[in-house]
XYZ file of C-alpha atoms in Angstrom:
357
model
C -12.053 -15.386 -22.183
C -13.767 -16.860 -19.102
C -13.436 -20.313 -20.665
C -9.712 -19.780 -21.348
C -9.075 -18.584 -17.785
C -10.876 -21.667 -16.432
C -8.887 -23.940 -18.758
C -5.638 -22.463 -17.404
C -6.738 -22.950 -13.776
C -7.817 -26.525 -14.557
C -4.295 -27.352 -15.769
C -5.346 -27.934 -19.378
C -2.492 -27.716 -21.882
C -3.226 -24.211 -23.163
C 0.446 -23.850 -24.221
C -0.338 -25.829 -27.357
C 2.996 -25.244 -29.145
C 4.833 -27.124 -26.361
C 1.824 -29.174 -25.196
C 2.146 -27.947 -21.606
C -0.037 -26.672 -18.798
C 0.531 -23.050 -17.725
C 0.407 -23.112 -13.937
C 2.464 -20.297 -12.419
C -0.660 -19.775 -10.264
C 0.255 -23.067 -8.486
C 3.611 -21.582 -7.401
C 1.870 -19.307 -4.877
C -1.191 -21.415 -4.054
C -2.033 -22.168 -0.409
C -0.944 -25.610 0.857
C -4.488 -26.988 0.836
C -5.342 -25.908 -2.744
C -5.777 -28.513 -5.485
C -4.367 -27.557 -8.898
C -3.905 -30.444 -11.289
C -1.672 -31.112 -14.278
C -2.005 -34.467 -16.059
C -4.406 -35.559 -13.321
C -1.898 -34.934 -10.503
C -2.207 -32.258 -7.817
C 1.008 -30.227 -8.208
C 0.603 -28.089 -5.057
C 2.309 -30.616 -2.694
C 5.357 -30.653 -5.037
C 5.474 -26.849 -4.938
C 5.386 -26.815 -1.148
C 8.028 -29.540 -0.940
C 10.409 -27.168 -2.766
C 9.294 -24.107 -0.754
C 9.922 -25.983 2.522
C 13.351 -27.030 1.248
C 14.180 -23.414 0.326
C 13.036 -22.208 3.753
C 15.224 -24.755 5.527
C 18.271 -24.145 3.293
C 18.056 -20.346 3.388
C 17.753 -20.423 7.190
C 20.890 -22.584 7.423
C 22.851 -20.140 5.246
C 21.499 -17.036 7.008
C 22.088 -18.408 10.520
C 25.658 -19.445 9.663
C 25.080 -23.155 10.325
C 26.072 -23.805 6.692
C 29.517 -22.310 6.089
C 31.922 -22.103 3.159
C 35.030 -24.189 2.544
C 37.163 -22.112 4.950
C 34.563 -22.041 7.726
C 33.295 -18.502 7.021
C 29.578 -17.649 6.832
C 28.204 -17.088 3.318
C 26.911 -13.511 3.330
C 26.974 -12.768 -0.409
C 24.926 -14.419 -3.150
C 25.409 -14.192 -6.920
C 22.477 -15.539 -8.936
C 23.519 -16.625 -12.439
C 20.548 -16.578 -14.811
C 19.122 -14.869 -17.906
C 15.830 -13.607 -19.345
C 12.766 -14.453 -17.261
C 14.791 -16.037 -14.508
C 16.680 -12.734 -14.110
C 14.291 -9.828 -14.774
C 11.546 -10.960 -12.353
C 13.809 -11.658 -9.353
C 15.796 -8.451 -10.033
C 12.566 -6.416 -10.035
C 11.409 -7.892 -6.713
C 14.880 -7.525 -5.153
C 15.003 -3.850 -6.151
C 11.492 -3.286 -4.796
C 12.310 -4.898 -1.430
C 15.688 -3.212 -0.855
C 14.142 -0.118 0.731
C 11.183 -1.783 2.448
C 11.932 -1.304 6.185
C 11.163 -4.904 7.247
C 12.994 -6.460 4.279
C 15.982 -4.109 4.675
C 16.299 -5.091 8.343
C 16.268 -8.792 7.389
C 18.936 -8.206 4.712
C 21.448 -6.444 6.979
C 25.020 -7.578 6.300
C 24.009 -9.492 3.169
C 24.380 -8.813 -0.567
C 22.483 -10.219 -3.550
C 23.745 -9.698 -7.096
C 22.595 -10.985 -10.472
C 24.800 -12.090 -13.357
C 22.871 -12.447 -16.625
C 24.819 -11.019 -19.542
C 27.462 -13.231 -21.161
C 29.514 -10.015 -21.548
C 32.616 -10.439 -19.319
C 32.035 -6.866 -18.085
C 28.929 -8.155 -16.293
C 31.012 -10.936 -14.695
C 33.561 -8.386 -13.466
C 30.837 -6.172 -12.010
C 28.989 -9.018 -10.309
C 32.061 -10.217 -8.363
C 33.750 -6.822 -7.797
C 34.622 -6.513 -4.100
C 33.349 -10.014 -3.253
C 35.423 -12.657 -1.480
C 34.980 -16.245 -2.771
C 35.191 -17.452 0.869
C 31.912 -15.684 1.744
C 30.102 -16.063 -1.616
C 27.378 -18.524 -2.603
C 26.599 -18.873 -6.327
C 23.081 -19.916 -7.374
C 23.042 -21.249 -10.953
C 19.553 -20.973 -12.447
C 18.963 -23.017 -15.593
C 16.031 -25.340 -16.197
C 17.994 -27.640 -18.530
C 21.523 -26.722 -17.355
C 22.343 -26.199 -21.040
C 21.549 -22.476 -21.641
C 24.734 -21.295 -23.380
C 25.157 -17.860 -21.730
C 24.198 -19.035 -18.237
C 26.474 -22.081 -18.310
C 29.489 -20.076 -19.564
C 28.957 -17.588 -16.721
C 28.541 -20.499 -14.275
C 31.821 -22.075 -15.446
C 33.524 -18.683 -15.096
C 32.375 -18.339 -11.468
C 33.252 -21.993 -10.783
C 36.797 -21.157 -11.939
C 36.802 -18.046 -9.694
C 35.844 -20.168 -6.663
C 38.072 -23.197 -7.359
C 41.021 -20.952 -8.302
C 40.832 -19.299 -4.881
C 39.683 -22.181 -2.671
C 40.401 -25.404 -4.615
C 38.020 -27.530 -6.742
C 36.532 -29.323 -3.722
C 35.079 -25.964 -2.549
C 32.571 -25.877 -5.417
C 30.043 -28.119 -3.608
C 30.080 -25.725 -0.616
C 29.803 -22.524 -2.677
C 27.500 -23.399 -5.585
C 23.872 -24.589 -5.673
C 21.433 -25.006 -8.579
C 17.860 -24.267 -9.590
C 17.273 -26.848 -12.312
C 15.371 -29.914 -13.461
C 18.432 -31.684 -14.909
C 20.064 -33.371 -11.895
C 22.472 -35.394 -14.074
C 24.115 -32.280 -15.511
C 24.004 -30.532 -12.113
C 26.078 -33.362 -10.617
C 28.423 -33.451 -13.608
C 29.053 -29.728 -13.111
C 30.259 -30.385 -9.537
C 27.141 -29.329 -7.606
C 25.646 -31.791 -5.100
C 22.202 -32.789 -6.496
C 20.893 -32.575 -2.908
C 21.463 -28.820 -3.270
C 19.405 -28.520 -6.451
C 15.974 -26.899 -6.233
C 13.385 -28.070 -8.738
C 10.785 -26.383 -10.872
C 8.538 -27.809 -13.581
C 7.856 -27.597 -17.298
C 4.497 -25.907 -16.606
C 6.432 -22.837 -15.369
C 7.160 -20.406 -18.210
C 10.504 -18.648 -17.713
C 8.977 -15.172 -17.805
C 6.525 -16.181 -15.037
C 9.076 -17.977 -12.876
C 9.785 -15.381 -10.157
C 7.419 -17.239 -7.759
C 9.275 -20.549 -8.290
C 12.684 -21.497 -6.840
C 14.117 -19.246 -9.593
C 13.115 -16.171 -7.576
C 12.223 -17.544 -4.159
C 15.669 -19.085 -3.471
C 17.893 -16.017 -4.069
C 15.309 -13.679 -2.521
C 14.940 -15.913 0.588
C 18.720 -16.016 0.991
C 18.752 -12.214 0.994
C 15.566 -11.360 2.921
C 14.494 -14.543 4.702
C 11.673 -16.838 3.651
C 8.972 -15.077 5.731
C 9.376 -11.818 3.764
C 9.260 -13.682 0.422
C 6.223 -15.665 1.593
C 4.343 -12.350 1.969
C 5.177 -11.595 -1.673
C 3.815 -15.032 -2.700
C 0.619 -14.370 -0.729
C 0.202 -11.052 -2.547
C 0.583 -12.832 -5.892
C -2.013 -15.428 -4.810
C -4.476 -12.650 -3.924
C -4.317 -11.149 -7.448
C -4.667 -14.687 -8.889
C -7.918 -15.072 -6.923
C -9.088 -11.623 -8.035
C -8.370 -12.507 -11.697
C -10.143 -15.868 -11.439
C -13.318 -14.791 -9.655
C -13.982 -11.051 -10.186
C -16.571 -9.976 -12.805
C -14.782 -8.627 -15.890
C -16.003 -5.036 -15.448
C -14.103 -4.869 -12.115
C -11.252 -7.270 -12.978
C -7.944 -5.343 -13.033
C -5.850 -7.710 -15.246
C -8.769 -8.176 -17.676
C -9.333 -4.412 -17.952
C -5.614 -3.780 -18.524
C -5.601 -6.465 -21.232
C -8.709 -5.069 -22.961
C -7.234 -1.556 -22.908
C -4.075 -2.885 -24.544
C -6.001 -4.636 -27.328
C -8.108 -1.496 -27.862
C -5.094 0.853 -27.956
C -2.924 -1.339 -30.211
C -5.258 -3.151 -32.580
C -8.203 -0.716 -32.804
C -6.670 2.738 -32.257
C -3.302 1.811 -33.775
C -1.047 3.170 -31.001
C 2.074 0.961 -30.976
C 3.581 1.786 -27.566
C 2.714 1.920 -23.879
C 4.618 3.855 -21.237
C 4.806 2.266 -17.771
C 5.307 5.064 -15.256
C 5.647 3.973 -11.619
C 5.907 6.887 -9.189
C 8.253 4.995 -6.882
C 11.994 4.525 -7.255
C 11.587 1.065 -5.663
C 9.813 0.016 -8.886
C 12.673 1.097 -11.179
C 13.038 -2.459 -12.572
C 9.292 -2.910 -13.119
C 9.251 -1.711 -16.753
C 12.048 -4.132 -17.856
C 10.195 -7.010 -16.143
C 6.918 -6.114 -17.886
C 8.755 -5.645 -21.205
C 9.617 -9.314 -21.060
C 6.337 -10.622 -19.639
C 4.319 -8.684 -22.222
C 6.551 -8.415 -25.302
C 7.826 -12.009 -25.202
C 4.301 -13.347 -24.617
C 2.565 -11.194 -27.221
C 5.450 -10.898 -29.676
C 3.723 -13.051 -32.255
C 2.786 -12.588 -35.928
C 0.356 -15.524 -35.941
C -2.743 -16.572 -34.025
C -2.739 -19.450 -31.520
C -3.690 -21.697 -34.471
C -0.588 -20.618 -36.429
C -2.497 -18.466 -38.936
C -0.704 -15.208 -39.976
C -2.596 -12.225 -38.552
C -3.797 -9.349 -40.752
C -3.030 -6.807 -37.982
C -0.174 -5.977 -35.619
C -0.132 -7.478 -32.118
C 1.600 -6.599 -28.877
C 2.764 -3.289 -27.472
C 6.198 -1.722 -27.335
C 6.604 -1.305 -23.586
C 8.991 1.218 -22.096
C 9.158 3.310 -18.970
C 11.016 4.948 -16.113
C 10.050 5.937 -12.604
C 8.448 9.355 -12.179
C 9.597 12.069 -11.759
C 12.731 11.121 -13.755
C 10.711 10.381 -16.905
C 9.044 13.801 -16.714
C 12.433 15.366 -17.377
C 13.164 13.208 -20.430
C 10.586 11.514 -22.688
C 7.344 13.054 -21.339
C 7.947 15.938 -23.773
C 7.148 13.540 -26.628
C 4.050 12.291 -24.772
C 2.851 15.876 -24.130
C 3.461 17.303 -27.591
C 4.874 14.765 -30.043
C 2.575 11.774 -30.393
C -0.114 9.804 -28.582
C 1.323 7.179 -26.209
C -1.046 5.369 -23.832
C 0.376 5.474 -20.288
C -0.001 3.330 -17.195
C 0.556 5.676 -14.252
C 1.254 3.784 -11.032
C 0.827 5.799 -7.853
C 1.902 4.676 -4.401
C -0.122 5.692 -1.320
C 2.613 5.459 1.298
C 6.354 5.802 0.802
C 8.660 3.025 2.008
C 10.966 5.779 3.328
C 8.910 8.838 4.376
C 10.752 12.140 4.951
C 9.245 15.306 6.465
C 11.618 18.269 6.384
C 10.992 21.131 8.804
C 9.776 24.242 7.031
C 8.747 22.453 3.801
C 5.129 22.998 2.697
C 4.624 19.303 1.870
C 6.421 16.035 2.568
C 8.846 14.646 -0.052
C 6.321 11.936 -0.973
C 3.557 14.513 -1.454
C 5.917 16.455 -3.715
C 6.357 13.246 -5.754
């Protein structure tokens, strides 16, 4: 395991099916770090994009970049799917009630459009005015069928209201395919890059997540999130296994699934701010480990991966905990939070609301 972790950090192509490095750790590395892929330090490229996002998001937030009719762009719709949707949505939901982030987001809205179902389109633009809306189209190749149909639908919504020339003012892209970005009607100067060593399910720390989140909360708030991610990267890389949180969680999962034969894991965060955590982990874990073969392509004689599900406590206690208490054995990850984002102390109550939780 130590060898595999080192190989990942050294930029070796441990994604052998696609012959790619796996370097989401580089997305939140400090400016002076050296992380190489194909012999090239990728950290300066990462910071080039982060600096561009900082500058662009500040222009939008300050009102120096305006829409086609001269109005400030206060609303953002991010069009994406899968990993480029579930990670950013989780972080957005977690930040909404953080006092500092909420203050920075005053007067702004961020929405996500992922499902190709037209109901999701209707919900994502309900009550929005095209004059004040910026659409961020997130697609690595600019060919993902669902994302591009949704993008064309919103392009029609904008050009129908403001004329086709408004698209360049109201739509930007997170993509690596600048040719198709330009063909779509988006100025390639307003495209934000990421790289093939970023797996979609790990992309929240790339422009995929950082751009929409910076537009909503400001880059300085999102930078704190990146620094937090970097700190757990360092912990994972350097801490002895017996005290290494990600390693211990991984070993417990292997033990519970493959040795004890328990197929599921409940993720139970005792914080409403983490309500989108379980769906994010469902993808990170079940898409990664949803395999019937080993890394060498050999069919495995045992089942792999967990069925992840969960809800915030105490809501889950009043639904599926009954099965956990009396029906069958389900390993659980309980996540407690020391301090509430929104503490309340009611006069005459024995404990605070957070202590009750």
